[in-house]
CSV table of C-alpha atoms in Angstrom, one decimal:
chain,number,residue,atom,x,y,z
A,1,MET,CA,101.8,90.1,124.1
A,2,ILE,CA,99.6,89.8,120.4
A,3,SER,CA,96.9,86.9,119.9
A,4,ILE,CA,94.7,86.9,116.8
A,5,GLN,CA,92.9,84.2,116.3
A,6,GLY,CA,90.2,84.0,112.3
A,7,LEU,CA,90.0,87.1,112.4
A,8,ARG,CA,87.6,89.0,109.0
A,9,LYS,CA,86.7,91.9,108.6
A,10,GLY,CA,85.3,93.8,105.4
A,11,PHE,CA,83.5,96.4,103.3
A,12,GLY,CA,79.7,95.5,102.7
A,13,LYS,CA,80.1,92.6,100.1
A,14,ARG,CA,84.0,92.4,100.3
A,15,GLU,CA,86.1,90.4,102.3
A,16,VAL,CA,89.4,92.6,103.6
A,17,ILE,CA,91.2,90.1,106.0
A,18,GLN,CA,90.1,86.4,105.7
A,19,GLY,CA,90.2,84.1,109.0
A,20,LEU,CA,93.5,85.3,109.8
A,21,ASP,CA,96.0,83.7,112.6
A,22,LEU,CA,98.8,85.7,113.5
A,23,GLU,CA,100.9,85.6,117.3
A,24,LEU,CA,103.3,88.3,117.5
A,25,GLU,CA,106.1,87.3,120.9
A,26,PRO,CA,107.4,90.3,123.1
A,27,GLY,CA,110.5,91.0,120.5
A,28,ARG,CA,109.9,90.6,117.8
A,29,ARG,CA,110.3,93.7,115.2
A,30,VAL,CA,108.2,92.5,111.9
A,31,ALA,CA,107.7,94.0,108.9
A,32,LEU,CA,103.8,94.0,107.9
A,33,ILE,CA,104.5,93.6,103.1
A,34,GLY,CA,101.8,93.7,100.8
A,35,SER,CA,100.3,95.8,98.2
A,36,ASN,CA,97.9,98.1,98.4
A,37,GLY,CA,94.7,96.4,98.8
A,38,ALA,CA,96.4,93.3,101.2
A,39,GLY,CA,95.1,94.0,103.9
A,40,LYS,CA,97.8,95.5,105.8
A,41,THR,CA,96.3,98.8,107.0
A,42,THR,CA,92.8,97.2,108.3
A,43,LEU,CA,94.6,95.3,110.4
A,44,ILE,CA,96.2,97.9,111.6
A,45,ARG,CA,92.9,99.6,112.5
A,46,CYS,CA,91.9,96.8,114.3
A,47,LEU,CA,94.7,96.4,116.5
A,48,LEU,CA,93.7,100.0,117.5
A,49,GLY,CA,90.1,99.0,118.0
A,50,GLU,CA,88.8,101.9,115.6
A,51,TYR,CA,86.7,98.7,113.3
A,52,HIS,CA,84.4,96.5,114.7
A,53,PHE,CA,85.5,92.4,113.2
A,54,GLY,CA,84.9,89.0,113.5
A,55,GLY,CA,87.2,86.8,115.1
A,56,GLU,CA,89.6,88.1,118.9
A,57,ILE,CA,92.0,90.4,118.6
A,58,ARG,CA,94.4,90.1,122.5
A,59,VAL,CA,96.9,92.5,122.8
A,60,ASP,CA,98.7,92.1,126.0
A,61,GLY,CA,95.7,89.7,127.0
A,62,LYS,CA,93.3,93.1,126.4
A,63,CYS,CA,90.4,93.5,123.4
A,64,PRO,CA,90.9,96.5,121.5
A,65,ARG,CA,87.5,97.3,120.4
A,66,LYS,CA,86.1,96.8,124.5
A,67,GLN,CA,88.8,97.7,126.6
A,68,ARG,CA,90.3,100.4,124.5
A,69,CYS,CA,91.6,103.0,126.2
A,70,GLU,CA,93.9,100.5,128.7
A,71,VAL,CA,95.3,99.2,124.9
A,72,LEU,CA,96.1,102.7,122.8
A,73,ARG,CA,98.3,103.9,126.7
A,74,LEU,CA,100.6,100.0,125.8
A,75,VAL,CA,100.7,101.5,122.3
A,76,GLY,CA,102.6,103.9,120.2
A,77,PHE,CA,101.0,104.6,116.9
A,78,VAL,CA,102.8,106.4,113.7
A,79,PRO,CA,100.3,106.9,110.9
A,80,GLN,CA,100.7,106.6,107.1
A,81,LEU,CA,99.4,109.7,106.5
A,82,PRO,CA,98.8,112.4,108.9
A,83,PRO,CA,96.0,113.6,110.7
A,84,PRO,CA,94.0,117.0,110.3
A,85,LEU,CA,94.4,118.0,113.4
A,86,LYS,CA,94.1,121.2,113.8
A,87,MET,CA,95.4,122.2,117.7
A,88,PRO,CA,98.9,123.8,118.6
A,89,VAL,CA,101.7,121.5,118.6
A,90,GLY,CA,102.3,122.0,122.6
A,91,GLN,CA,99.1,121.4,123.3
A,92,LEU,CA,99.2,118.5,121.0
A,93,VAL,CA,102.4,117.3,123.2
A,94,ARG,CA,100.8,118.0,126.4
A,95,PHE,CA,97.5,116.0,125.3
A,96,VAL,CA,99.4,113.2,123.9
A,97,ALA,CA,100.9,112.9,126.9
A,98,ASP,CA,98.5,113.0,129.4
A,99,VAL,CA,96.8,110.3,127.7
A,100,ALA,CA,99.7,107.9,127.8
A,101,GLY,CA,100.8,109.4,131.7
A,102,SER,CA,104.5,110.2,130.5
A,103,ASP,CA,106.2,113.7,130.9
A,104,PRO,CA,106.0,115.6,128.0
A,105,ALA,CA,109.3,117.2,128.4
A,106,ARG,CA,110.5,113.1,127.3
A,107,ILE,CA,108.4,113.6,123.4
A,108,VAL,CA,110.1,116.9,122.9
A,109,ALA,CA,113.4,115.9,123.5
A,110,VAL,CA,113.2,112.9,120.8
A,111,ALA,CA,111.4,115.7,118.7
A,112,HIS,CA,114.5,118.1,118.7
A,113,ARG,CA,116.6,114.9,117.6
A,114,LEU,CA,115.0,114.2,115.1
A,115,GLY,CA,115.2,118.3,114.0
A,116,LEU,CA,112.3,119.5,114.5
A,117,ASN,CA,112.3,122.7,117.7
A,118,ILE,CA,108.8,122.1,119.3
A,119,ASP,CA,109.2,125.4,121.4
A,120,GLN,CA,109.5,127.3,117.6
A,121,ASN,CA,106.7,125.6,116.7
A,122,ARG,CA,104.5,125.7,120.2
A,123,HIS,CA,101.3,127.5,118.4
A,124,GLN,CA,101.4,126.3,115.0
A,125,PRO,CA,98.4,124.3,114.9
A,126,PHE,CA,100.2,120.5,114.0
A,127,VAL,CA,97.8,120.5,110.3
A,128,ARG,CA,99.7,124.1,109.2
A,129,LEU,CA,103.4,122.0,109.9
A,130,SER,CA,105.0,121.0,106.6
A,131,GLY,CA,105.2,117.0,106.2
A,132,GLY,CA,108.5,116.2,107.5
A,133,GLN,CA,107.5,118.2,110.0
A,134,LYS,CA,104.4,116.3,111.0
A,135,GLN,CA,106.4,112.9,110.9
A,136,LYS,CA,108.5,114.1,113.1
A,137,LEU,CA,106.0,115.3,115.5
A,138,LEU,CA,103.8,111.8,115.1
A,139,ILE,CA,107.1,109.4,115.7
A,140,ALA,CA,108.9,111.8,118.8
A,141,ALA,CA,104.5,110.8,120.0
A,142,ALA,CA,105.5,107.4,119.5
A,143,LEU,CA,108.5,106.9,120.6
A,144,GLY,CA,109.4,109.6,123.3
A,145,ARG,CA,107.2,107.8,126.2
A,146,ASP,CA,107.1,104.1,127.2
A,147,THR,CA,105.2,101.3,125.3
A,148,SER,CA,104.9,97.9,124.6
A,149,LEU,CA,103.4,97.8,120.9
A,150,LEU,CA,105.0,100.3,118.5
A,151,ILE,CA,102.8,99.9,115.6
A,152,MET,CA,104.3,102.3,111.8
A,153,ASP,CA,102.7,102.7,108.6
A,154,GLU,CA,105.2,104.1,106.3
A,155,PRO,CA,107.3,106.1,109.5
A,156,ALA,CA,109.7,107.4,107.7
A,157,ALA,CA,108.4,108.0,103.9
A,158,ASN,CA,108.3,112.2,104.9
A,159,LEU,CA,111.7,112.1,106.1
A,160,ASP,CA,114.8,113.7,105.0
A,161,PRO,CA,118.7,111.7,104.6
A,162,GLU,CA,119.7,112.6,108.5
A,163,ALA,CA,116.2,112.7,110.0
A,164,ARG,CA,116.0,109.0,108.7
A,165,GLY,CA,119.5,108.3,110.7
A,166,VAL,CA,118.6,109.2,113.7
A,167,PHE,CA,115.3,107.9,113.3
A,168,PHE,CA,117.5,104.4,113.3
A,169,GLU,CA,119.1,105.6,116.4
A,170,LEU,CA,116.0,105.6,118.3
A,171,LEU,CA,114.3,102.8,117.0
A,172,ALA,CA,118.3,100.8,118.6
A,173,GLU,CA,117.5,102.9,121.6
A,174,LYS,CA,113.6,101.2,122.3
A,175,ARG,CA,114.6,97.8,121.6
A,176,ASP,CA,113.1,96.1,123.9
A,177,LYS,CA,113.0,92.0,124.4
A,178,GLU,CA,109.0,93.2,126.2
A,179,ALA,CA,108.2,95.2,123.7
A,180,VAL,CA,106.8,95.0,119.6
A,181,MET,CA,107.1,96.5,116.9
A,182,LEU,CA,105.2,96.2,113.7
A,183,ILE,CA,106.2,98.2,110.6
A,184,SER,CA,104.1,98.4,107.7
A,185,SER,CA,105.6,98.9,104.5
A,186,HIS,CA,104.6,98.1,100.5
A,187,ARG,CA,108.4,97.7,100.1
A,188,LEU,CA,110.7,95.4,101.5
A,189,ASP,CA,113.9,96.6,101.4
A,190,GLU,CA,112.4,100.1,102.9
A,191,VAL,CA,112.4,97.5,106.4
A,192,ALA,CA,115.0,95.2,105.7
A,193,THR,CA,117.2,96.2,107.9
A,194,LEU,CA,115.0,96.7,110.6
A,195,VAL,CA,113.1,94.1,111.0
A,196,ASN,CA,113.9,90.4,112.4
A,197,ARG,CA,110.3,88.6,111.0
A,198,VAL,CA,108.9,89.5,107.8
A,199,ILE,CA,104.4,89.0,107.7
A,200,GLU,CA,103.5,89.3,104.1
A,201,LEU,CA,99.7,90.1,103.1
A,202,ASP,CA,97.6,89.2,100.1
A,203,GLN,CA,94.0,89.5,100.2
A,204,GLY,CA,94.2,89.3,103.9
A,205,GLN,CA,96.1,86.6,104.0
A,206,VAL,CA,99.0,85.3,105.2
A,207,VAL,CA,101.2,84.4,102.0
A,208,LEU,CA,104.6,84.6,103.7
A,209,ASP,CA,105.8,84.1,107.8
A,210,ASP,CA,109.8,84.1,107.8
A,211,LYS,CA,112.2,84.7,110.2
A,212,VAL,CA,114.9,87.4,108.9
A,213,ASP,CA,118.5,87.9,109.9
A,214,ASP,CA,119.0,91.0,112.1
A,215,HIS,CA,122.3,91.6,112.4
A,216,VAL,CA,122.7,95.1,111.2
A,217,ASP,CA,123.8,97.7,113.6
A,218,LEU,CA,121.2,100.2,113.8
A,219,ASN,CA,123.3,103.4,114.4
A,220,SER,CA,126.2,102.4,112.0
A,221,ARG,CA,127.5,104.6,109.7
A,222,LEU,CA,128.9,103.9,106.2
A,223,ALA,CA,131.5,106.1,105.0
A,224,CYS,CA,130.7,106.1,100.8
A,225,ARG,CA,132.4,107.4,97.8
A,226,VAL,CA,131.2,107.8,94.3
A,227,ARG,CA,132.8,108.0,91.0
A,228,ILE,CA,130.4,109.6,88.3
A,229,ASN,CA,131.7,109.8,84.4
A,230,ARG,CA,130.6,113.5,84.1
A,231,PRO,CA,129.0,115.9,85.6
A,232,GLU,CA,125.6,115.8,85.8
A,233,ALA,CA,122.8,118.1,87.3
A,234,ALA,CA,119.8,116.0,88.1
A,235,PHE,CA,122.3,112.7,90.3
A,236,ALA,CA,124.0,116.7,91.8
A,237,ARG,CA,120.4,117.3,93.5
A,238,ALA,CA,119.6,113.6,94.6
A,239,VAL,CA,122.8,112.2,96.3
A,240,GLY,CA,123.0,116.4,97.7
A,241,GLN,CA,119.4,115.6,99.5
A,242,TRP,CA,122.0,112.6,101.1
A,243,GLY,CA,124.5,115.3,102.6
A,244,PHE,CA,127.3,114.3,99.9
A,245,THR,CA,129.4,116.9,98.6
A,246,ALA,CA,131.4,117.3,95.3
A,247,ALA,CA,135.1,117.2,94.4
A,248,PRO,CA,136.1,120.2,92.0
A,249,ASP,CA,135.2,118.8,89.4
A,250,GLY,CA,132.4,117.1,90.1
A,251,LEU,CA,132.8,113.9,89.4
A,252,GLN,CA,133.8,112.6,92.6
A,253,TRP,CA,131.3,113.0,95.3
A,254,GLU,CA,132.1,111.8,98.8
A,255,GLY,CA,129.6,111.8,102.5
A,256,SER,CA,127.6,109.0,104.7
A,257,VAL,CA,124.4,107.0,105.7
A,258,ALA,CA,122.8,105.9,107.7
A,259,GLY,CA,123.4,101.8,107.7
A,260,PRO,CA,120.2,101.2,107.8
A,261,ASP,CA,119.8,103.2,104.8
A,262,ARG,CA,122.1,101.3,102.3
A,263,LEU,CA,119.6,99.8,100.2
A,264,ARG,CA,117.6,102.9,100.1
A,265,PHE,CA,120.8,104.7,99.4
A,266,LEU,CA,121.7,102.0,96.4
A,267,GLY,CA,118.1,101.9,94.9
A,268,MET,CA,118.5,106.0,94.2
A,269,LEU,CA,122.0,105.4,92.8
A,270,SER,CA,120.3,102.8,90.8
A,271,ARG,CA,118.4,105.5,89.0
A,272,TYR,CA,121.3,106.7,87.7
A,273,ALA,CA,123.5,103.4,87.0
A,274,GLY,CA,124.9,104.4,83.5
A,275,LEU,CA,126.6,107.5,85.1
A,276,LEU,CA,128.4,105.7,87.7
A,277,ALA,CA,132.0,105.1,86.6
A,278,GLY,CA,133.1,103.4,90.8
A,279,LEU,CA,131.8,103.0,94.2
A,280,GLU,CA,133.2,102.6,97.3
A,281,MET,CA,131.2,101.7,100.7
A,282,LYS,CA,132.8,101.0,104.1
A,283,ASP,CA,132.4,101.2,108.0
A,284,ALA,CA,132.3,104.7,109.7
A,285,GLY,CA,131.2,103.4,112.9
A,286,HIS,CA,128.3,105.3,115.1
A,287,GLY,CA,127.6,108.1,113.8
């Protein structure tokens, strides 16, 4: 599906990507990780045909620079930073659907599942939406049509826990033996449960390329009960954002967490390690 040979890209005297070779086969869900400046975003921009580059890239046999329109029809892309588009939401949905030869109703349906009502925001300029609303619309535009390559740069960064759970469900539905999913992130724990291969970049070169266990059910939910030693307002706000509710004494909190979000949830709890008295997590089936 994706073949990269001897890829080089620099800006001025600085070479960001240095002779990169990669093969991404159909059915692979790949985490692209690395620190700032490692070359992740530059690689993505090359795949999208936005940069001139040295070496060769083929997406389904096509060059993203020379055959950009054909390649972009195959790609669903969720950028890390939403573009400053002044286009009204309804017009943007129609435009994306027309470019991809897709039905705009599919994009609208995905946005609705994520918690964004397109009809209520149809005349609102995209740039005026909140950060979370923009992210939901970008995800809907990428997942609400047929694609051979799904590229997502920190895709769930601005989503609330409920929307993240729906996002994982959508990815589970999107799993396709013929498609490639590429998820860029600074942190592996953010995406580990979504992928079956991890590629780490450092200074434009691959320093880790490994297959990982992908048995986690993206539709699963975990029932959680958290006990604390004493009431704490900061903890209440943090766990409340996950939809948890407290017992009358404020010492026990109950709720559920999407299975793929377990590491993120435990990371939040780790900030209050001295406050925790107990934690129970068990499989609650599908959401």
